[in-house]
Short mmCIF file of C-alpha atoms in Angstrom, two decimals:
data_model
loop_
_atom_site.label_atom_id
_atom_site.label_comp_id
_atom_site.label_asym_id
_atom_site.label_seq_id
_atom_site.Cartn_x
_atom_site.Cartn_y
_atom_site.Cartn_z
CA MET A 1 -42.53 49.48 52.64
CA GLU A 2 -42.34 48.73 56.74
CA ILE A 3 -42.67 52.64 57.09
CA LEU A 4 -45.97 52.79 55.40
CA GLU A 5 -47.22 49.76 57.35
CA ILE A 6 -46.41 51.25 60.48
CA LEU A 7 -48.15 54.59 59.19
CA ARG A 8 -51.30 52.73 58.79
CA CYS A 9 -51.48 51.78 62.21
CA PHE A 10 -51.30 55.23 63.22
CA ALA A 11 -54.23 56.06 60.11
CA PHE A 12 -56.55 56.55 63.29
CA VAL A 13 -54.67 59.37 64.59
CA SER A 14 -54.19 60.98 60.96
CA THR A 15 -57.38 60.72 59.44
CA ARG A 16 -58.45 62.60 62.89
CA LEU A 17 -56.71 65.34 62.57
CA GLY A 18 -55.51 65.49 59.36
CA TYR A 19 -52.57 64.82 57.27
CA SER A 20 -51.04 68.20 56.96
CA ALA A 21 -51.35 68.34 61.39
CA PHE A 22 -48.15 66.89 61.44
CA SER A 23 -45.39 68.15 59.36
CA LEU A 24 -42.69 64.96 60.10
CA TYR A 25 -45.62 62.68 59.61
CA ASN A 26 -46.48 64.29 55.98
CA PHE A 27 -42.94 63.98 55.44
CA VAL A 28 -42.33 60.39 56.20
CA TYR A 29 -45.44 59.49 54.57
CA LEU A 30 -44.41 61.55 50.89
CA SER A 31 -41.24 60.24 50.89
CA SER A 32 -42.26 56.35 51.49
CA ILE A 33 -44.55 56.74 49.19
CA ASP A 34 -42.19 58.40 46.55
CA ILE A 35 -39.58 55.74 47.56
CA LEU A 36 -42.06 52.93 47.23
CA SER A 37 -43.46 54.12 43.47
CA SER A 38 -39.71 53.81 41.95
CA ALA A 39 -40.52 49.63 42.87
CA ILE A 40 -43.35 48.78 40.95
CA PRO A 41 -43.40 44.98 42.14
CA GLN A 42 -43.44 46.22 45.63
CA THR A 43 -46.16 49.07 44.78
CA THR A 44 -48.60 46.29 43.84
CA THR A 45 -48.02 44.04 46.31
CA PHE A 46 -48.15 46.90 49.23
CA ILE A 47 -51.64 48.03 47.58
CA GLN A 48 -53.13 44.04 46.72
CA LYS A 49 -52.43 43.24 50.62
CA HIS A 50 -54.50 46.34 52.04
CA ILE A 51 -57.38 46.57 49.72
CA PRO A 52 -60.53 47.23 52.67
CA PRO A 53 -63.69 45.32 52.52
CA PRO A 54 -66.27 46.41 50.43
CA PRO A 55 -68.66 48.73 52.44
CA GLN A 56 -71.37 47.06 54.54
CA THR A 57 -74.74 48.29 54.90
CA TYR A 58 -77.77 47.05 56.84
CA PRO A 59 -79.85 44.68 54.67
CA SER A 60 -83.20 45.91 53.61
CA SER A 61 -85.26 44.13 56.31
CA VAL A 62 -82.70 46.18 59.14
CA ILE A 63 -83.57 49.80 57.79
CA GLN A 64 -83.64 51.78 60.66
CA PRO A 65 -86.97 54.13 61.54
CA SER A 66 -84.82 57.12 60.54
CA HIS A 67 -84.54 56.01 56.93
CA ALA A 68 -87.71 55.62 54.67
CA ALA A 69 -88.09 52.86 52.85
CA GLY A 70 -86.05 53.18 49.26
CA THR A 71 -83.32 55.12 50.94
CA THR A 72 -79.96 54.04 51.45
CA PRO A 73 -79.15 53.04 54.94
CA PRO A 74 -75.82 54.19 56.82
CA ARG A 75 -72.78 52.20 56.35
CA GLN A 76 -71.67 49.90 59.19
CA THR A 77 -67.87 49.67 59.44
CA HIS A 78 -66.07 49.92 62.46
CA PRO A 79 -63.63 53.27 63.02
CA ALA A 80 -60.32 51.36 62.66
CA ILE A 81 -61.69 49.89 59.33
CA LYS A 82 -62.59 53.48 58.32
CA ALA A 83 -58.98 54.57 59.16
CA ASP A 84 -58.01 51.89 57.03
CA THR A 85 -59.99 52.57 54.35
CA LEU A 86 -59.12 55.99 54.20
CA PHE A 87 -55.48 55.64 54.72
CA PHE A 88 -55.81 52.95 51.59
CA LEU A 89 -57.80 55.38 49.27
CA ASP A 90 -55.55 58.16 49.76
CA THR A 91 -52.29 56.12 49.21
CA LEU A 92 -53.80 54.84 46.51
CA GLU A 93 -54.21 58.13 44.78
CA TYR A 94 -50.64 58.66 44.89
CA PHE A 95 -49.90 55.27 43.37
CA ILE A 96 -52.29 55.48 40.58
CA PRO A 97 -50.00 57.20 37.99
CA VAL A 98 -47.22 54.28 38.18
CA LEU A 99 -49.17 51.38 38.55
CA PRO A 100 -49.90 49.25 35.55
CA VAL A 101 -52.95 49.43 33.76
CA LYS A 102 -53.81 46.02 34.91
CA GLN A 103 -53.78 46.84 38.37
CA THR A 104 -55.43 50.07 38.04
CA LEU A 105 -58.54 48.09 36.25
CA GLU A 106 -58.72 45.89 39.51
CA MET A 107 -58.47 48.89 41.66
CA VAL A 108 -62.09 50.40 39.65
CA PRO A 109 -64.32 48.24 41.22
CA VAL A 110 -63.05 48.75 44.91
CA VAL A 111 -62.92 52.43 44.44
CA ARG A 112 -66.88 52.39 42.97
CA GLY A 113 -67.86 50.68 45.97
CA TYR A 114 -67.25 53.68 47.97
CA LEU A 115 -68.77 56.02 45.92
CA GLY A 116 -72.37 56.25 47.16
CA PRO A 117 -74.80 58.20 49.37
CA VAL A 118 -73.21 58.79 52.68
CA ASP A 119 -74.68 59.41 56.14
CA GLU A 120 -71.72 59.65 58.36
CA GLY A 121 -69.09 62.36 58.74
CA VAL A 122 -66.27 59.73 58.01
CA ASP A 123 -67.69 58.31 55.20
CA LYS A 124 -67.63 61.63 53.85
CA LYS A 125 -63.99 61.62 53.71
CA VAL A 126 -63.87 58.26 51.89
CA LEU A 127 -66.50 59.22 49.78
CA GLU A 128 -64.02 62.64 48.73
CA SER A 129 -60.96 60.41 48.79
CA ALA A 130 -62.89 57.82 46.16
CA HIS A 131 -63.65 60.45 44.17
CA SER A 132 -60.03 61.65 44.30
CA VAL A 133 -58.36 58.34 43.31
CA PHE A 134 -61.04 58.03 40.61
CA LEU A 135 -60.06 61.15 38.93
CA ALA A 136 -56.45 60.12 39.21
CA ILE A 137 -57.60 57.21 37.36
CA LEU A 138 -59.25 59.13 34.86
CA ALA A 139 -56.02 61.78 34.58
CA ARG A 140 -54.18 58.74 33.36
CA GLY A 141 -55.84 58.84 30.23
CA ASP A 142 -56.28 55.30 29.54
CA ILE A 143 -59.01 54.75 26.97
CA SER A 144 -59.46 50.89 28.39
CA ILE A 145 -60.51 52.07 31.88
CA PRO A 146 -64.44 52.42 31.99
CA HIS A 147 -65.81 55.85 32.49
CA GLU A 148 -69.55 55.69 32.10
CA PRO A 149 -70.36 53.98 35.40
CA TYR A 150 -68.34 56.56 37.59
CA ILE A 151 -70.32 59.27 35.36
CA GLN A 152 -73.66 57.51 36.36
CA THR A 153 -72.55 57.03 40.27
CA ILE A 154 -71.56 60.93 40.23
CA TYR A 155 -74.82 62.40 39.23
CA SER A 156 -77.06 59.72 41.14
CA VAL A 157 -75.53 60.74 44.74
CA PRO A 158 -77.19 64.22 45.49
CA PRO A 159 -74.45 66.75 47.57
CA PRO A 160 -74.83 66.89 51.44
CA LEU A 161 -76.44 70.11 52.39
CA PRO A 162 -73.72 72.59 54.44
CA PHE A 163 -76.23 73.65 56.93
CA PRO A 164 -79.76 72.46 58.19
CA LEU A 165 -82.55 74.37 56.44
CA PRO A 166 -84.78 76.18 58.43
CA PRO A 167 -88.64 74.68 58.37
CA SER A 168 -89.41 77.36 56.17
CA LEU A 169 -87.62 76.63 53.39
CA HIS A 170 -89.05 72.95 53.03
CA SER A 171 -92.09 74.72 51.59
CA PRO A 172 -93.27 72.67 48.63
CA ALA A 173 -93.90 75.48 46.29
CA LEU A 174 -89.94 76.13 46.56
CA PRO A 175 -88.67 73.46 43.68
CA PHE A 176 -84.93 74.00 45.06
CA PRO A 177 -83.47 74.65 49.19
CA PHE A 178 -82.28 78.06 48.59
#
């Protein structure tokens, strides 16, 4: 557990460069997860200790001019909190298969909080990690875990465009931006 605590402190480096950028880091990370997974009480303690704060958004009265009324404002968190959140979600994905159903059910609302529209590049990584965690939860096959809100959330989040569209494709005559 202490090794994962140390690696969590370096999350800002590993999330920036990617976990596979450092082969020794990746080996130690996955080995630590494997060892901790064999002790369920310590695993649940580690997870409960590092649940990130819920995503913060601007109140509707402080929406920036770049966001029209009725759209979701950008999430505002410190980069260290974003790195901790990403580390938590990535690590939680590995622990989902060994967690008891009760702890898995407690993680559903936490993960669901990060399954919304995103505006910043780092939030996209958090969104992808949250999806991965929820898919790991669904892969467990537990019928008691609610699937409906996840499916509704997925279909409410528009996919980000991989590149900016030229002005000629913003024509109202075209139903889709292709």
